[in-house]
CSV table of C-alpha atoms (C1' of nucleotides) in Angstrom, one decimal:
chain,number,residue,atom,x,y,z
D,21,MET,CA,2.5,-18.0,31.0
D,22,GLU,CA,3.9,-15.2,29.1
D,23,ASP,CA,3.2,-16.0,25.6
D,24,ARG,CA,-0.6,-16.4,25.4
D,25,LEU,CA,-0.4,-17.2,21.7
D,26,SER,CA,1.3,-20.6,21.9
D,27,ASN,CA,-1.6,-22.2,23.7
D,28,LEU,CA,-3.9,-21.2,20.8
D,29,ASP,CA,-5.5,-23.6,18.2
D,30,SER,CA,-3.1,-23.2,15.2
D,31,GLU,CA,-6.0,-22.5,12.6
D,32,LYS,CA,-7.4,-19.7,14.9
D,33,LYS,CA,-4.0,-18.2,15.3
D,34,ILE,CA,-3.4,-18.2,11.4
D,35,LYS,CA,-6.7,-16.5,11.2
D,36,ILE,CA,-5.9,-13.6,13.6
D,37,ILE,CA,-2.5,-13.3,11.9
D,38,ASN,CA,-3.9,-12.9,8.6
D,39,SER,CA,-6.7,-10.5,9.8
D,40,ALA,CA,-4.1,-8.2,11.5
D,41,MET,CA,-1.6,-8.4,8.4
D,42,GLU,CA,-4.6,-7.5,6.2
D,43,GLU,CA,-5.6,-4.5,8.2
D,44,PHE,CA,-1.9,-3.3,8.8
D,45,SER,CA,-1.0,-3.7,5.1
D,46,LYS,CA,-3.9,-1.9,3.9
D,47,ASN,CA,-3.7,0.9,6.5
D,48,SER,CA,-0.8,2.9,8.1
D,49,TYR,CA,-0.4,1.8,11.8
D,50,ASP,CA,-2.4,4.8,13.3
D,51,LYS,CA,-5.5,4.3,11.0
D,52,ALA,CA,-5.3,0.5,11.3
D,53,SER,CA,-8.4,-0.6,13.6
D,54,THR,CA,-8.3,-3.2,16.2
D,55,ASN,CA,-12.1,-3.5,15.7
D,56,ARG,CA,-11.9,-4.5,12.2
D,57,ILE,CA,-9.0,-7.0,13.2
D,58,VAL,CA,-11.3,-8.7,15.6
D,59,GLU,CA,-14.3,-8.7,13.5
D,60,ASN,CA,-12.5,-10.4,10.6
D,61,ALA,CA,-10.6,-12.6,12.7
D,62,GLY,CA,-13.8,-13.6,14.3
D,63,ILE,CA,-12.8,-13.1,17.8
D,64,SER,CA,-13.6,-10.6,20.6
D,65,LYS,CA,-11.9,-7.4,21.6
D,66,GLY,CA,-11.1,-8.7,24.7
D,67,SER,CA,-9.3,-11.8,23.5
D,68,LEU,CA,-7.2,-9.7,21.3
D,69,PHE,CA,-5.9,-7.6,23.9
D,70,ASN,CA,-5.4,-10.6,25.9
D,71,TYR,CA,-3.3,-12.4,23.7
D,72,PHE,CA,-1.3,-9.1,22.6
D,73,GLN,CA,-1.8,-6.5,25.6
D,74,SER,CA,-1.8,-3.7,23.1
D,75,LYS,CA,-2.0,-2.6,19.4
D,76,GLU,CA,1.7,-1.8,19.5
D,77,LYS,CA,2.7,-5.3,20.7
D,78,LEU,CA,0.5,-6.8,18.1
D,79,TYR,CA,2.2,-5.0,15.4
D,80,ASN,CA,5.8,-5.7,16.9
D,81,TYR,CA,4.8,-9.5,17.2
D,82,LEU,CA,3.8,-9.4,13.5
D,83,GLU,CA,6.9,-7.7,12.2
D,84,ILE,CA,9.2,-10.1,13.7
D,85,PHE,CA,7.0,-13.1,12.8
D,86,SER,CA,6.9,-12.0,9.2
D,87,ILE,CA,10.5,-11.7,8.9
D,88,LYS,CA,11.2,-15.1,10.6
D,89,GLU,CA,8.7,-17.1,8.9
D,90,LEU,CA,9.9,-16.3,5.5
D,91,ALA,CA,13.5,-16.1,6.1
D,92,ASN,CA,13.4,-19.6,8.0
D,93,GLU,CA,11.2,-21.3,5.4
D,94,ILE,CA,13.9,-20.5,2.7
D,95,SER,CA,16.8,-21.3,5.0
D,96,LYS,CA,15.2,-24.6,5.9
D,97,LYS,CA,14.2,-25.8,2.5
D,98,VAL,CA,16.5,-24.3,-0.1
D,99,ASN,CA,19.3,-26.8,-1.4
D,100,TRP,CA,22.5,-24.7,-0.4
D,101,GLU,CA,24.7,-27.1,-2.5
D,102,GLU,CA,23.1,-26.0,-5.7
D,103,PRO,CA,25.3,-23.9,-7.8
D,104,ASP,CA,23.0,-22.9,-10.6
D,105,ILE,CA,21.7,-19.6,-9.9
D,106,LEU,CA,18.6,-20.1,-11.9
D,107,LYS,CA,17.6,-23.1,-10.0
D,108,ARG,CA,18.2,-21.3,-6.6
D,109,ILE,CA,15.9,-18.6,-7.8
D,110,LYS,CA,13.1,-20.9,-9.0
D,111,GLU,CA,13.5,-22.9,-5.7
D,112,ILE,CA,13.0,-19.6,-3.6
D,113,ALA,CA,10.4,-18.4,-6.0
D,114,LEU,CA,8.1,-21.6,-5.3
D,115,ILE,CA,8.9,-21.4,-1.3
D,116,LYS,CA,7.9,-17.8,-1.3
D,117,LEU,CA,4.6,-18.6,-3.1
D,118,GLU,CA,3.8,-21.2,-0.6
D,119,VAL,CA,4.4,-18.9,2.3
D,120,PHE,CA,2.2,-16.0,0.6
D,121,SER,CA,-0.5,-18.6,-0.1
D,122,LYS,CA,-0.5,-19.4,3.6
D,123,TYR,CA,-0.3,-15.7,4.5
D,124,PRO,CA,-1.7,-13.7,1.5
D,125,TYR,CA,-1.0,-10.1,3.1
D,126,LEU,CA,2.5,-10.9,4.1
D,127,LEU,CA,4.0,-9.2,0.8
D,128,GLY,CA,1.9,-6.2,1.5
D,129,PHE,CA,2.8,-6.1,5.1
D,130,PHE,CA,6.6,-6.5,4.0
D,131,LYS,CA,6.1,-3.3,2.0
D,132,ARG,CA,4.8,-1.3,4.6
D,133,ILE,CA,7.5,-2.2,6.9
D,134,ASN,CA,10.2,-1.4,4.1
D,135,ALA,CA,8.6,2.0,3.5
D,136,ASN,CA,8.7,2.7,7.3
D,137,LYS,CA,12.1,1.5,8.1
D,138,SER,CA,15.5,2.6,6.7
D,139,MET,CA,17.9,0.1,5.2
D,140,GLU,CA,19.9,0.1,8.4
D,141,GLU,CA,17.1,-0.5,10.6
D,142,LEU,CA,15.9,-3.4,8.4
D,143,LYS,CA,19.4,-5.0,8.2
D,144,THR,CA,19.8,-4.8,11.9
D,145,ILE,CA,16.5,-6.7,12.4
D,146,TYR,CA,17.4,-9.3,9.8
D,147,GLU,CA,20.9,-9.7,11.3
D,148,LYS,CA,19.1,-10.4,14.7
D,149,TYR,CA,16.5,-12.8,13.7
D,150,VAL,CA,17.9,-14.5,10.7
D,151,PRO,CA,21.6,-14.0,10.5
D,152,ASN,CA,23.6,-13.9,7.2
D,153,ILE,CA,20.5,-14.3,5.3
D,154,TYR,CA,21.4,-11.4,3.1
D,155,GLU,CA,24.5,-12.9,1.9
D,156,LYS,CA,23.4,-16.5,1.7
D,157,VAL,CA,20.3,-16.3,-0.6
D,158,TYR,CA,21.5,-15.4,-4.0
D,159,TYR,CA,25.4,-16.1,-3.3
D,160,GLU,CA,26.3,-19.0,-1.1
D,161,ASN,CA,27.7,-21.8,-3.4
D,162,ILE,CA,26.6,-20.0,-6.5
D,163,ASP,CA,28.8,-20.6,-9.5
D,164,PHE,CA,29.4,-17.5,-11.2
D,165,SER,CA,31.4,-19.0,-13.8
D,166,LEU,CA,28.2,-20.4,-15.4
D,167,PHE,CA,27.4,-16.8,-16.6
D,168,LYS,CA,28.4,-16.2,-20.2
D,169,GLU,CA,31.7,-14.9,-20.4
D,170,ASP,CA,31.3,-11.2,-21.6
D,171,ILE,CA,28.4,-10.7,-19.5
D,172,GLN,CA,27.9,-8.1,-16.6
D,173,VAL,CA,27.1,-10.0,-13.7
D,174,LYS,CA,25.6,-7.4,-11.4
D,175,GLU,CA,23.0,-6.4,-14.0
D,176,VAL,CA,22.0,-9.8,-15.0
D,177,MET,CA,21.6,-10.9,-11.3
D,178,ASN,CA,19.1,-7.7,-10.8
D,179,ILE,CA,17.3,-8.9,-14.1
D,180,LEU,CA,16.7,-12.5,-12.8
D,181,ILE,CA,15.6,-11.5,-9.4
D,182,TRP,CA,13.4,-8.9,-10.6
D,183,THR,CA,11.8,-11.1,-13.3
D,184,PHE,CA,11.0,-13.7,-10.6
D,185,GLU,CA,9.7,-11.0,-8.1
D,186,LYS,CA,7.4,-9.6,-10.8
D,187,MET,CA,5.9,-13.1,-11.6
D,188,GLY,CA,5.4,-13.5,-7.8
D,189,GLU,CA,3.6,-10.2,-7.5
D,190,ASN,CA,1.2,-11.4,-10.3
D,191,TYR,CA,0.7,-14.9,-8.5
D,192,ILE,CA,-0.3,-13.0,-5.2
D,193,LYS,CA,-2.8,-10.6,-7.0
D,194,ARG,CA,-4.4,-13.8,-8.3
D,195,ILE,CA,-4.4,-15.5,-5.0
D,196,LYS,CA,-5.9,-12.4,-3.3
D,197,SER,CA,-8.8,-12.2,-5.8
D,198,GLY,CA,-9.7,-15.7,-4.9
D,199,GLU,CA,-8.3,-17.6,-7.7
D,200,LYS,CA,-7.0,-21.1,-7.0
D,201,VAL,CA,-3.4,-21.1,-8.3
D,202,ASN,CA,-2.5,-24.5,-10.1
D,203,THR,CA,1.1,-25.3,-8.7
D,204,GLU,CA,1.9,-27.2,-11.9
D,205,GLU,CA,0.9,-24.3,-14.1
D,206,ILE,CA,3.1,-22.0,-12.2
D,207,SER,CA,6.0,-24.4,-12.2
D,208,ASP,CA,5.6,-24.7,-16.1
D,209,GLU,CA,5.8,-20.9,-16.3
D,210,LEU,CA,8.8,-20.4,-14.1
D,211,ASP,CA,10.4,-23.0,-16.4
D,212,ARG,CA,9.8,-21.1,-19.4
D,213,TYR,CA,11.3,-18.0,-18.1
D,214,MET,CA,14.2,-19.9,-16.8
D,215,GLU,CA,14.9,-21.4,-20.4
D,216,VAL,CA,14.7,-18.1,-21.9
D,217,LEU,CA,17.0,-16.3,-19.3
D,218,ARG,CA,19.3,-19.4,-19.6
D,219,LYS,CA,19.6,-19.0,-23.3
D,220,GLY,CA,20.1,-15.3,-23.0
D,221,PHE,CA,22.7,-15.1,-20.2
D,222,PHE,CA,24.3,-18.4,-19.6
D,223,LYS,CA,26.9,-20.9,-21.2
Z,29,MET,CA,-17.7,29.0,-14.3
Z,30,GLU,CA,-18.1,25.2,-13.6
Z,31,ASP,CA,-14.3,24.1,-13.4
Z,32,ARG,CA,-13.0,26.3,-10.6
Z,33,LEU,CA,-9.6,24.6,-10.9
Z,34,SER,CA,-8.4,26.1,-14.5
Z,35,ASN,CA,-8.4,29.6,-12.9
Z,36,LEU,CA,-5.9,28.5,-10.3
Z,37,ASP,CA,-2.3,29.4,-10.3
Z,38,SER,CA,-0.6,26.4,-11.8
Z,39,GLU,CA,1.9,25.8,-8.9
Z,40,LYS,CA,-0.7,25.9,-6.2
Z,41,LYS,CA,-2.8,23.4,-8.5
Z,42,ILE,CA,0.0,20.9,-8.5
Z,43,LYS,CA,0.7,21.5,-4.8
Z,44,ILE,CA,-3.1,20.6,-4.2
Z,45,ILE,CA,-2.9,17.6,-6.4
Z,46,ASN,CA,0.1,16.3,-4.9
Z,47,SER,CA,-1.1,16.5,-1.4
Z,48,ALA,CA,-4.4,14.8,-2.4
Z,49,MET,CA,-2.4,12.1,-4.2
Z,50,GLU,CA,-0.2,11.6,-1.1
Z,51,GLU,CA,-3.1,11.1,1.0
Z,52,PHE,CA,-5.1,8.9,-1.2
Z,53,SER,CA,-2.0,6.7,-2.0
Z,54,LYS,CA,-1.2,6.3,2.0
Z,55,ASN,CA,-4.7,5.6,2.8
Z,56,SER,CA,-7.8,4.0,1.6
Z,57,TYR,CA,-10.5,6.1,0.3
Z,58,ASP,CA,-12.6,6.2,3.5
Z,59,LYS,CA,-9.6,6.8,5.9
Z,60,ALA,CA,-8.1,9.4,3.7
Z,61,SER,CA,-8.6,12.9,5.5
Z,62,THR,CA,-9.6,16.2,3.9
Z,63,ASN,CA,-8.1,17.8,6.8
Z,64,ARG,CA,-4.9,16.6,6.2
Z,65,ILE,CA,-4.9,17.3,2.4
Z,66,VAL,CA,-5.7,20.9,3.0
Z,67,GLU,CA,-3.2,21.3,5.7
Z,68,ASN,CA,-0.3,19.8,3.5
Z,69,ALA,CA,-1.5,21.9,0.4
Z,70,GLY,CA,-1.5,24.9,2.4
Z,71,ILE,CA,-5.1,26.0,1.8
Z,72,SER,CA,-8.1,26.1,3.7
Z,73,LYS,CA,-10.9,23.6,4.0
Z,74,GLY,CA,-13.4,25.8,2.4
Z,75,SER,CA,-11.2,26.5,-0.8
Z,76,LEU,CA,-10.8,22.7,-1.0
Z,77,PHE,CA,-14.7,22.0,-0.9
Z,78,ASN,CA,-15.1,25.1,-3.2
Z,79,TYR,CA,-12.8,23.6,-5.9
Z,80,PHE,CA,-14.1,20.0,-5.6
Z,81,GLN,CA,-17.6,20.1,-3.9
Z,82,SER,CA,-16.9,16.8,-2.3
Z,83,LYS,CA,-14.3,14.3,-1.3
Z,84,GLU,CA,-15.7,11.8,-3.8
Z,85,LYS,CA,-15.4,14.3,-6.7
Z,86,LEU,CA,-12.0,15.3,-5.7
Z,87,TYR,CA,-11.0,11.4,-5.8
Z,88,ASN,CA,-12.6,11.0,-9.3
Z,89,TYR,CA,-10.9,14.0,-10.6
Z,90,LEU,CA,-7.5,12.7,-9.4
Z,91,GLU,CA,-8.2,9.3,-11.0
Z,92,ILE,CA,-8.9,10.7,-14.3
Z,93,PHE,CA,-6.2,13.2,-14.2
Z,94,SER,CA,-3.5,10.7,-13.2
Z,95,ILE,CA,-4.4,8.2,-16.2
Z,96,LYS,CA,-4.5,11.4,-18.6
Z,97,GLU,CA,-1.4,12.9,-17.6
Z,98,LEU,CA,0.9,10.0,-18.1
Z,99,ALA,CA,-0.8,8.5,-21.0
Z,100,ASN,CA,-0.7,11.9,-22.7
Z,101,GLU,CA,3.0,12.6,-22.0
Z,102,ILE,CA,3.9,9.3,-23.4
Z,103,SER,CA,1.7,9.6,-26.5
Z,104,LYS,CA,3.1,13.1,-27.2
Z,105,LYS,CA,6.7,12.4,-26.6
Z,106,VAL,CA,7.5,8.9,-27.8
Z,107,ASN,CA,9.1,8.5,-31.2
Z,108,TRP,CA,6.4,6.2,-32.6
Z,109,GLU,CA,8.5,5.3,-35.9
Z,110,GLU,CA,11.3,3.7,-33.6
Z,111,PRO,CA,11.5,0.1,-34.3
Z,112,ASP,CA,13.9,-1.0,-31.8
Z,113,ILE,CA,11.7,-2.1,-28.5
Z,114,LEU,CA,14.8,-1.4,-26.3
Z,115,LYS,CA,15.0,2.1,-27.2
Z,116,ARG,CA,11.1,2.5,-27.1
Z,117,ILE,CA,11.3,1.2,-23.5
Z,118,LYS,CA,14.0,3.3,-22.4
Z,119,GLU,CA,12.2,6.4,-23.9
Z,120,ILE,CA,9.1,5.6,-22.1
Z,121,ALA,CA,11.0,5.0,-18.7
Z,122,LEU,CA,12.4,8.3,-19.0
Z,123,ILE,CA,9.2,10.0,-19.6
Z,124,LYS,CA,7.5,8.1,-16.6
Z,125,LEU,CA,10.5,9.5,-14.3
Z,126,GLU,CA,10.0,12.7,-15.5
Z,127,VAL,CA,6.2,12.6,-14.9
Z,128,PHE,CA,6.8,10.8,-11.4
Z,129,SER,CA,9.2,13.6,-10.6
Z,130,LYS,CA,6.6,16.2,-10.7
Z,131,TYR,CA,3.9,13.9,-9.1
Z,132,PRO,CA,5.9,11.7,-6.8
Z,133,TYR,CA,2.9,9.9,-5.4
Z,134,LEU,CA,1.1,9.2,-8.8
Z,135,LEU,CA,2.8,5.6,-8.9
Z,136,GLY,CA,1.5,4.9,-5.3
Z,137,PHE,CA,-1.8,6.4,-6.4
Z,138,PHE,CA,-2.0,4.1,-9.5
Z,139,LYS,CA,-1.3,1.1,-7.2
Z,140,ARG,CA,-4.4,2.0,-5.3
Z,141,ILE,CA,-6.4,2.5,-8.3
Z,142,ASN,CA,-5.2,-0.9,-9.7
Z,143,ALA,CA,-6.1,-2.6,-6.3
Z,144,ASN,CA,-9.6,-1.5,-6.3
Z,145,LYS,CA,-10.7,-1.9,-9.7
Z,146,SER,CA,-11.1,-4.9,-11.8
Z,147,MET,CA,-9.0,-5.4,-15.1
Z,148,GLU,CA,-12.2,-4.8,-17.2
Z,149,GLU,CA,-13.0,-1.5,-15.4
Z,150,LEU,CA,-9.5,-0.3,-15.9
Z,151,LYS,CA,-9.6,-1.0,-19.4
Z,152,THR,CA,-12.9,0.8,-20.0
Z,153,ILE,CA,-11.5,3.8,-18.4
Z,154,TYR,CA,-8.4,3.7,-20.5
Z,155,GLU,CA,-10.4,3.2,-23.7
Z,156,LYS,CA,-12.4,6.4,-22.9
Z,157,TYR,CA,-9.8,8.8,-22.0
Z,158,VAL,CA,-6.5,7.5,-23.9
Z,159,PRO,CA,-7.9,5.4,-26.5
Z,160,ASN,CA,-5.5,2.6,-28.1
Z,161,ILE,CA,-2.8,3.4,-25.6
Z,162,TYR,CA,-2.6,-0.4,-24.6
Z,163,GLU,CA,-1.9,-1.8,-28.0
Z,164,LYS,CA,0.2,1.2,-29.0
Z,165,VAL,CA,2.9,1.3,-26.3
Z,166,TYR,CA,5.2,-1.6,-26.6
Z,167,TYR,CA,4.0,-2.7,-30.1
Z,168,GLU,CA,3.2,-0.1,-32.3
Z,169,ASN,CA,5.7,-0.2,-35.3
Z,170,ILE,CA,8.0,-2.4,-33.3
Z,171,ASP,CA,10.2,-4.7,-35.3
Z,172,PHE,CA,9.8,-8.0,-33.8
Z,173,SER,CA,12.4,-9.6,-36.2
Z,174,LEU,CA,15.3,-7.9,-34.2
Z,175,PHE,CA,14.9,-10.7,-31.6
Z,176,LYS,CA,16.9,-13.5,-31.9
Z,177,GLU,CA,15.6,-16.1,-33.8
Z,178,ASP,CA,15.1,-18.8,-31.5
Z,179,ILE,CA,13.6,-16.7,-28.7
Z,180,GLN,CA,10.1,-16.8,-27.0
Z,181,VAL,CA,9.2,-13.3,-27.7
Z,182,LYS,CA,6.3,-13.1,-25.0
Z,183,GLU,CA,8.6,-14.0,-22.2
Z,184,VAL,CA,11.3,-11.5,-23.3
Z,185,MET,CA,8.7,-8.8,-23.7
Z,186,ASN,CA,7.9,-9.4,-20.1
Z,187,ILE,CA,11.4,-9.2,-18.8
Z,188,LEU,CA,12.3,-6.4,-20.8
Z,189,ILE,CA,9.3,-4.4,-19.5
Z,190,TRP,CA,9.6,-5.7,-15.7
Z,191,THR,CA,13.1,-4.9,-15.6
Z,192,PHE,CA,12.5,-1.1,-16.4
Z,193,GLU,CA,9.5,-1.2,-14.1
Z,194,LYS,CA,11.7,-2.2,-11.4
Z,195,MET,CA,14.4,0.2,-12.1
Z,196,GLY,CA,11.7,2.9,-12.2
Z,197,GLU,CA,10.1,1.9,-8.8
Z,198,ASN,CA,13.7,2.1,-7.1
Z,199,TYR,CA,14.4,5.6,-8.4
Z,200,ILE,CA,10.8,6.6,-7.1
Z,201,LYS,CA,11.8,5.5,-3.7
Z,202,ARG,CA,15.0,7.5,-4.0
Z,203,ILE,CA,13.0,10.6,-5.0
Z,204,LYS,CA,10.5,10.3,-2.2
Z,205,SER,CA,13.3,10.0,0.5
Z,206,GLY,CA,14.3,13.4,-0.8
Z,207,GLU,CA,17.4,12.3,-2.9
Z,208,LYS,CA,18.0,14.8,-6.0
Z,209,VAL,CA,18.3,12.1,-8.9
Z,210,ASN,CA,21.0,12.8,-11.4
Z,211,THR,CA,19.4,12.3,-14.8
Z,212,GLU,CA,22.7,11.5,-16.5
Z,213,GLU,CA,23.3,8.8,-13.9
Z,214,ILE,CA,20.0,7.3,-14.5
Z,215,SER,CA,20.3,7.5,-18.3
Z,216,ASP,CA,23.9,5.6,-18.0
Z,217,GLU,CA,22.2,3.0,-15.7
Z,218,LEU,CA,19.4,2.6,-18.0
Z,219,ASP,CA,21.9,2.1,-21.0
Z,220,ARG,CA,23.9,-0.6,-19.1
Z,221,TYR,CA,20.9,-2.7,-18.6
Z,222,MET,CA,19.9,-2.2,-22.2
Z,223,GLU,CA,23.3,-3.4,-23.3
Z,224,VAL,CA,22.9,-6.4,-21.2
Z,225,LEU,CA,19.4,-7.2,-22.6
Z,226,ARG,CA,20.4,-6.6,-26.2
Z,227,LYS,CA,23.2,-9.1,-25.9
Z,228,GLY,CA,21.1,-11.7,-24.2
Z,229,PHE,CA,18.1,-11.4,-26.5
Z,230,PHE,CA,18.7,-9.6,-29.7
Z,231,LYS,CA,20.6,-10.3,-32.9
M,22,DA,C1',-22.5,-33.7,40.0
M,23,DA,C1',-20.4,-30.0,42.1
M,24,DT,C1',-16.7,-26.9,42.4
M,25,DT,C1',-13.2,-24.5,40.7
M,26,DA,C1',-10.2,-22.3,37.3
M,27,DA,C1',-9.3,-20.5,32.7
M,28,DA,C1',-10.8,-18.5,28.5
M,29,DT,C1',-13.9,-15.5,26.0
M,30,DT,C1',-17.2,-11.8,25.5
M,31,DG,C1',-19.0,-7.2,24.2
M,32,DA,C1',-21.1,-3.0,26.3
M,33,DC,C1',-18.9,0.8,27.5
M,34,DC,C1',-15.4,4.7,28.5
M,35,DG,C1',-13.5,9.5,27.3
M,36,DG,C1',-11.2,11.3,23.7
M,37,DT,C1',-10.2,12.3,18.7
M,38,DA,C1',-10.9,12.9,14.1
M,39,DT,C1',-14.6,12.9,10.2
M,40,DG,C1',-17.0,15.4,5.8
M,41,DG,C1',-19.0,19.4,5.1
M,42,DT,C1',-20.8,24.2,6.0
M,43,DC,C1',-21.3,29.2,6.0
M,44,DA,C1',-21.0,33.7,8.0
M,45,DG,C1',-17.6,36.8,7.9
M,46,DG,C1',-12.7,38.8,6.3
M,47,DC,C1',-9.6,39.9,2.9
M,48,DT,C1',-8.1,42.0,-1.5
M,49,DC,C1',-8.6,43.6,-5.6
M,50,DT,C1',-10.9,46.8,-9.5
M,51,DT,C1',-14.0,50.4,-10.5
T,4,DA,C1',-15.8,53.5,-0.8
T,5,DA,C1',-18.5,50.2,-2.5
T,6,DG,C1',-19.0,46.1,-4.4
T,7,DA,C1',-17.3,41.3,-6.3
T,8,DG,C1',-15.0,37.2,-5.6
T,9,DC,C1',-11.8,34.5,-3.4
T,10,DC,C1',-10.6,32.4,0.9
T,11,DT,C1',-10.8,31.4,5.7
T,12,DG,C1',-11.3,28.3,10.0
T,13,DA,C1',-14.3,27.8,13.7
T,14,DC,C1',-18.2,24.9,14.4
T,15,DC,C1',-21.5,20.7,13.5
T,16,DA,C1',-23.2,16.0,14.6
T,17,DT,C1',-21.5,11.8,14.4
T,18,DA,C1',-18.6,7.7,14.1
T,19,DC,C1',-15.0,5.5,15.5
T,20,DC,C1',-10.6,5.0,18.3
T,21,DG,C1',-7.7,1.8,21.7
T,22,DG,C1',-8.4,-0.2,25.7
T,23,DT,C1',-10.9,-2.2,30.3
T,24,DC,C1',-13.6,-5.3,33.1
T,25,DA,C1',-17.6,-7.6,35.3
T,26,DA,C1',-20.3,-11.2,33.4
T,27,DT,C1',-20.7,-15.4,31.1
T,28,DT,C1',-19.3,-19.6,28.7
T,29,DT,C1',-16.1,-23.5,28.5
T,30,DA,C1',-13.0,-26.7,30.2
T,31,DA,C1',-10.5,-28.9,34.2
T,32,DT,C1',-10.3,-31.1,38.5
T,33,DT,C1',-12.4,-33.2,42.2
DNA sequence: AATTAAATTGACCGGTATGGTCAGGCTCTT
DNA sequence: AAGAGCCTGACCATACCGGTCAATTTAATT
């Protein structure tokens, strides 16, 4: 058996992934410690190296896992027929939040990947593991005629995306600090911002 | 002489500060290396410990320096009579950009501080070194009757602030990657976003 | 219950990097 | 040429690094 991970108990697997993501998101690759990873994951050194063979392979696994996990969830769950960009963005925000609740250090780990890889390298990886996701997410079947007529679409799109990203970051901060996030409260807040943005930029 | 830094050549001082900020923003306190700091700053180990006595004192100095540097620049340069929030935010964005050009790792270092300190601790520090800055920045003399009448002010304020923060982060990324940022181009982009936001949310 | 197979452990390895020291070197002013 | 004040970098004990592997525990098979 090549892949020694798939045999693992799913809860244990998540614990290892989260511990490794935490370590790699807090420290650069060189300074990240496999000792601390096994300690926080509650497994032995030998097991980690049995599952992943080396630190480098662990890191590579995590990289691909992160990219696939988030993109696949979005791919699967979004209603791609919905033409209203605000509804699309809200949907994605909620999916992200769900994934980040399961893997609280995923966003931090993504930021590391982003910092260490050029735009081209990143796009190549995405193209390989989740083809077309870039063009799809905020554009597929979106009805851009819903924007106010005299508005600059590119700028508004960024404002929408950034607003929900910032909200998401704030939620992750709260999740990490141990707070139990109330899904209903979040959905309400997203709706409030949606309403404001709709009034401002849409017909 | 207690403060052995003020005697220093200003260019050298900036080089040391930037090198230390870079190291502390890339690594946690424990893993940040004084060896690498002196190497990148172009000074000897002995000098660093002559100036700062210990790693801890260097870190504390940096923390207070960062907070003061940015807040004082804003305090000094902003036109506090301007009642238009968009103009206020643009002014602050440009000041931040200026400071971040001088200290490219300041924002990264701030994020470390934020991650390691609770909201209360942070506020205490700000209150001590730059009193009232929190209430002032986005509120002092701002004319909130300029907003559209049926709009939710709190949400719009966050959208404005977040938009300019995200733009700033993108510029810093470009500065760090060595790109020479064209101030005129930036000012144009800020204006473009200001215009869109004004159309959406203001009378 | 006995035997075999598979999964997990953690003490241990050589090697690297750590924060901090301090005796001596260098460069000025007098 | 002498003294004063910066500045240097080899040096210290020590802590931790990624990775190994014989020994032990757990699970499966007979």
